[in-house]
Amino acid sequence: MIFYKTEEEIALLEQSNILVARTLGEISRRICPGISTLMLDQIAEEYIRDNGGEPGFLGYDGFPNTLCMSVGKQVVHGIPSSYELKEGDILSCDCGVLLNGFYGDSAYTFSVGEVNPEIKSLLKVTKEALYKGITNAVEGNHLGDIGYAIQEHAEKYGFSVVREMVGHGIGKDLHEDPQVPNFGRQDRGLKLRNGLVIAIEPMINLGKKDVYQDEDGWAIITADGLPSAHFEHTIVVRNGQAQILSSFEFIEEYNNI
Ligand code: MG
Ligand code: MG
């Protein structure tokens, strides 16, 4: 069942998502070779709590931490650990927050120092694919138009779209209906209307699309061991248009992107 949101609920969702955006901004200032993903996780938890929120992922289905931290060949759902980032790594940092009864959810893939040109291109194209998807999240379009736009852009550059993991509705629950695949056909699926709030989150692999789940029961990993990128925004269809509720501005203003 899809819960279409009122203006009041959208305002609360915006606050949750801005706290997510600010948390990712804090993390981006601390990413450097030598810092562990667990240390970054602790910084995020403290920042969220200091700002009146609760970590949205901590304890969700038993997830043990605040952030999903996925390095290199890990696609999503990596558990923070003592692993220390090194020059040339990429790190997908996925953050969820619960504030005033509503969830925010957004993710960004960071480069640690200089990464090779192929990986740089993967990051650029995955972020572009996210915005292509968002551009299609307008009243009267269908869910399939979002997935189609993402897939078309990623595959144009020879990258591949993970099929098993998808975006989702979001509100009082972290994961609500509908599912939002990053692949699809135009004019297919749910027709979009005002009040729909969804997280759009392409997971794009440098190599083949196949993934498996790590024996830790969480991390999703590329089968060919090549890197994967992940960018996510929470958006609302409002006044017929897509409005982004999360933001990358706190990351990008600091990192001059
Ligand atoms: Mg997320
Ligand atoms: Mg999500």
Coordinates of C-alpha atoms and ligand atoms in Angstrom, one line a residue:
M1 CA 0.0 0.0 0.0
I2 CA 1.3 3.4 -0.9
F3 CA 1.0 6.3 1.6
Y4 CA 0.8 9.6 -0.3
K5 CA 2.1 12.4 1.9
T6 CA 0.4 15.6 2.9
E7 CA 2.2 19.0 2.8
E8 CA 2.8 18.7 6.6
E9 CA 4.3 15.3 6.2
I10 CA 6.5 16.5 3.3
A11 CA 7.8 19.3 5.5
L12 CA 8.8 16.8 8.2
L13 CA 10.4 14.5 5.6
E14 CA 12.4 17.4 4.4
Q15 CA 13.8 18.0 7.9
S16 CA 14.8 14.4 8.2
N17 CA 16.5 14.4 4.9
I18 CA 18.4 17.7 5.6
L19 CA 19.8 16.1 8.7
V20 CA 20.9 13.1 6.6
A21 CA 22.5 15.6 4.1
R22 CA 24.3 17.4 6.9
T23 CA 25.5 14.1 8.4
L24 CA 27.0 13.1 5.0
G25 CA 28.6 16.6 4.8
E26 CA 30.3 15.9 8.2
I27 CA 31.5 12.5 7.1
S28 CA 32.9 14.0 3.8
R29 CA 35.2 16.3 5.9
R30 CA 36.7 13.3 7.7
I31 CA 37.3 10.9 4.8
C32 CA 41.0 10.4 4.2
P33 CA 43.5 7.6 3.9
G34 CA 44.0 5.9 7.3
I35 CA 40.6 6.5 8.9
S36 CA 38.4 3.5 9.6
T37 CA 34.9 3.1 8.4
L38 CA 33.9 2.4 12.1
M39 CA 35.3 5.8 13.2
L40 CA 33.3 7.5 10.5
D41 CA 30.2 5.6 11.7
Q42 CA 30.7 6.8 15.2
I43 CA 31.1 10.4 14.1
A44 CA 27.8 10.1 12.2
E45 CA 25.9 8.5 15.1
E46 CA 27.1 11.3 17.4
Y47 CA 26.2 14.0 14.9
I48 CA 22.7 12.6 14.3
R49 CA 21.9 12.3 18.1
D50 CA 23.4 15.8 18.8
N51 CA 20.8 17.1 16.3
G52 CA 17.8 15.4 17.8
G53 CA 17.6 12.5 15.4
E54 CA 18.0 8.7 15.7
P55 CA 20.2 6.6 13.4
G56 CA 17.6 5.1 11.0
F57 CA 19.6 2.0 10.1
L58 CA 20.8 1.0 13.6
G59 CA 18.8 -2.0 14.6
Y60 CA 16.8 -2.0 11.4
D61 CA 16.4 -5.8 10.7
G62 CA 19.3 -6.1 13.1
F63 CA 21.8 -3.9 11.2
P64 CA 24.5 -3.2 13.8
N65 CA 25.5 0.4 12.9
T66 CA 24.5 3.9 11.9
L67 CA 25.9 4.0 8.3
C68 CA 26.1 1.4 5.6
M69 CA 29.7 1.7 4.5
S70 CA 30.5 -0.2 1.3
V71 CA 34.1 -0.1 0.0
G72 CA 35.2 -0.9 -3.6
K73 CA 33.5 -4.2 -4.8
Q74 CA 30.9 -3.9 -2.0
V75 CA 27.7 -2.5 -3.6
V76 CA 25.6 -1.6 -0.5
H77 CA 24.9 -2.7 3.1
G78 CA 28.6 -2.9 4.1
I79 CA 29.0 -3.0 7.9
P80 CA 31.4 -0.4 9.3
S81 CA 34.7 -2.0 10.5
S82 CA 38.3 -1.4 11.5
Y83 CA 39.2 -1.4 7.8
E84 CA 41.2 1.8 7.2
L85 CA 40.5 3.6 3.9
K86 CA 43.4 3.9 1.5
E87 CA 44.3 6.1 -1.4
G88 CA 42.3 5.0 -4.5
D89 CA 39.4 3.4 -2.6
I90 CA 35.8 4.4 -3.2
L91 CA 33.3 4.4 -0.3
S92 CA 29.6 4.3 -0.6
C93 CA 28.2 5.9 2.5
D94 CA 24.5 5.4 3.0
C95 CA 22.8 7.3 5.8
G96 CA 19.3 7.0 7.3
V97 CA 17.8 9.2 10.0
L98 CA 14.6 9.1 12.0
L99 CA 13.4 12.6 13.1
N100 CA 10.0 13.6 14.3
G101 CA 8.6 10.3 13.2
F102 CA 9.8 10.4 9.6
Y103 CA 12.8 8.8 7.8
G104 CA 15.4 10.4 5.6
D105 CA 17.6 8.4 3.4
S106 CA 20.5 9.4 1.1
A107 CA 23.8 7.9 -0.1
Y108 CA 26.9 9.2 -1.8
T109 CA 30.0 7.4 -3.1
F110 CA 33.2 9.2 -2.2
S111 CA 36.7 8.8 -3.6
V112 CA 39.5 8.5 -1.2
G113 CA 42.3 10.7 -2.6
E114 CA 42.9 10.1 -6.3
V115 CA 41.1 7.2 -8.0
N116 CA 41.8 5.8 -11.5
P117 CA 40.0 7.4 -14.5
E118 CA 37.7 4.4 -15.0
I119 CA 36.4 4.6 -11.5
K120 CA 36.1 8.4 -11.7
S121 CA 33.9 7.9 -14.7
L122 CA 31.8 5.3 -12.9
L123 CA 31.1 7.8 -10.1
K124 CA 30.2 10.6 -12.5
V125 CA 27.9 8.4 -14.6
T126 CA 26.2 6.9 -11.5
K127 CA 25.4 10.3 -10.1
E128 CA 24.2 11.6 -13.5
A129 CA 22.0 8.5 -13.8
L130 CA 20.4 9.3 -10.4
Y131 CA 19.5 12.8 -11.7
K132 CA 18.2 11.4 -15.0
G133 CA 15.9 9.2 -12.9
I134 CA 14.8 12.1 -10.8
T135 CA 14.1 14.2 -13.9
N136 CA 11.6 11.5 -14.9
A137 CA 9.9 11.4 -11.5
V138 CA 7.1 13.8 -12.6
E139 CA 3.3 13.5 -12.4
G140 CA 1.8 11.4 -15.1
N141 CA 5.1 9.5 -15.8
H142 CA 5.4 5.8 -14.7
L143 CA 7.9 4.1 -12.4
G144 CA 9.3 2.4 -15.4
D145 CA 10.4 5.8 -16.8
I146 CA 12.6 6.4 -13.8
G147 CA 14.3 3.0 -14.2
Y148 CA 14.6 3.3 -17.9
A149 CA 16.4 6.6 -17.7
I150 CA 18.9 5.3 -15.1
Q151 CA 19.6 2.1 -17.0
E152 CA 19.9 3.8 -20.4
H153 CA 22.4 6.3 -19.1
A154 CA 24.6 3.7 -17.2
E155 CA 24.6 1.2 -20.0
K156 CA 25.5 3.9 -22.6
Y157 CA 28.9 4.0 -20.8
G158 CA 29.3 0.2 -20.7
F159 CA 28.4 -0.1 -17.0
S160 CA 25.7 -2.4 -15.6
V161 CA 22.7 -2.0 -13.3
V162 CA 22.3 -4.1 -10.2
R163 CA 18.9 -5.8 -10.4
E164 CA 18.5 -7.3 -6.9
M165 CA 18.5 -4.1 -4.9
V166 CA 16.0 -1.2 -5.6
G167 CA 14.8 2.2 -4.4
H168 CA 11.7 2.5 -2.3
G169 CA 8.9 4.5 -0.9
I170 CA 9.8 6.2 2.4
G171 CA 7.9 7.9 5.2
K172 CA 7.0 6.7 8.7
D173 CA 8.8 3.5 7.6
L174 CA 12.2 3.4 6.1
H175 CA 11.1 1.1 3.3
E176 CA 7.5 1.6 2.0
D177 CA 5.8 0.7 -1.2
P178 CA 6.5 1.1 -4.1
Q179 CA 9.8 -0.6 -5.0
V180 CA 11.8 1.6 -7.4
P181 CA 14.0 -0.5 -9.7
N182 CA 16.9 1.1 -11.5
F183 CA 16.0 -0.6 -14.7
G184 CA 12.8 -0.9 -16.6
R185 CA 10.6 0.0 -19.6
Q186 CA 9.0 3.3 -20.4
D187 CA 5.3 3.8 -19.6
R188 CA 5.3 0.7 -17.4
G189 CA 4.5 0.4 -13.7
L190 CA 2.8 2.7 -11.2
K191 CA 1.7 6.0 -12.5
L192 CA 3.3 8.8 -10.5
R193 CA 1.2 11.4 -8.7
N194 CA 1.6 14.2 -6.3
G195 CA 2.5 13.2 -2.7
L196 CA 4.6 10.2 -3.7
V197 CA 7.8 10.2 -1.7
I198 CA 10.5 7.8 -2.9
A199 CA 14.2 7.1 -2.5
I200 CA 15.9 6.7 -5.9
E201 CA 19.2 4.9 -5.6
P202 CA 21.0 3.6 -8.6
M203 CA 23.7 0.9 -7.8
I204 CA 25.9 0.7 -10.9
N205 CA 28.7 -1.8 -11.4
L206 CA 31.9 -1.1 -13.4
G207 CA 31.8 -4.7 -14.7
K208 CA 28.9 -7.2 -14.8
K209 CA 25.6 -6.8 -13.0
D210 CA 25.8 -9.9 -10.9
V211 CA 26.1 -9.7 -7.1
Y212 CA 26.1 -12.0 -4.1
Q213 CA 25.6 -11.5 -0.4
D214 CA 28.6 -11.7 1.9
E215 CA 28.7 -14.4 4.6
D216 CA 28.2 -11.6 7.2
G217 CA 24.5 -11.6 6.0
W218 CA 24.7 -8.0 5.0
A219 CA 27.2 -6.7 2.4
I220 CA 26.2 -7.1 -1.2
I221 CA 29.3 -7.7 -3.4
T222 CA 30.0 -7.7 -7.1
A223 CA 30.5 -11.2 -8.4
D224 CA 33.4 -10.1 -10.6
G225 CA 35.1 -8.2 -7.8
L226 CA 35.1 -4.9 -9.7
P227 CA 34.0 -1.7 -8.0
S228 CA 30.4 -0.5 -7.7
A229 CA 28.9 3.0 -7.1
H230 CA 25.8 4.1 -5.3
F231 CA 24.1 7.5 -5.1
E232 CA 20.7 8.1 -3.5
H233 CA 18.3 11.0 -3.1
T234 CA 14.8 11.1 -1.4
I235 CA 12.4 13.0 -3.6
V236 CA 8.7 14.0 -3.6
V237 CA 6.4 14.4 -6.6
R238 CA 5.0 17.8 -5.8
N239 CA 3.1 20.3 -8.0
G240 CA 3.7 17.8 -10.8
Q241 CA 7.5 18.0 -10.5
A242 CA 10.2 16.1 -8.8
Q243 CA 11.5 18.0 -5.7
I244 CA 14.7 16.6 -4.0
L245 CA 14.3 16.5 -0.2
S246 CA 17.8 15.3 0.5
S247 CA 20.9 17.3 -0.7
F248 CA 24.5 16.8 -1.7
E249 CA 25.3 20.5 -1.1
F250 CA 27.0 20.0 2.3
I251 CA 29.3 17.4 0.7
E252 CA 30.0 19.3 -2.5
E253 CA 30.5 22.8 -1.2
Y254 CA 33.3 21.4 1.0
N255 CA 34.9 19.3 -1.6
N256 CA 34.5 21.8 -4.4
I257 CA 32.6 19.3 -6.6
Ligands
MG1 MG 20.0 4.6 1.7
MG2 MG 17.3 3.7 0.4

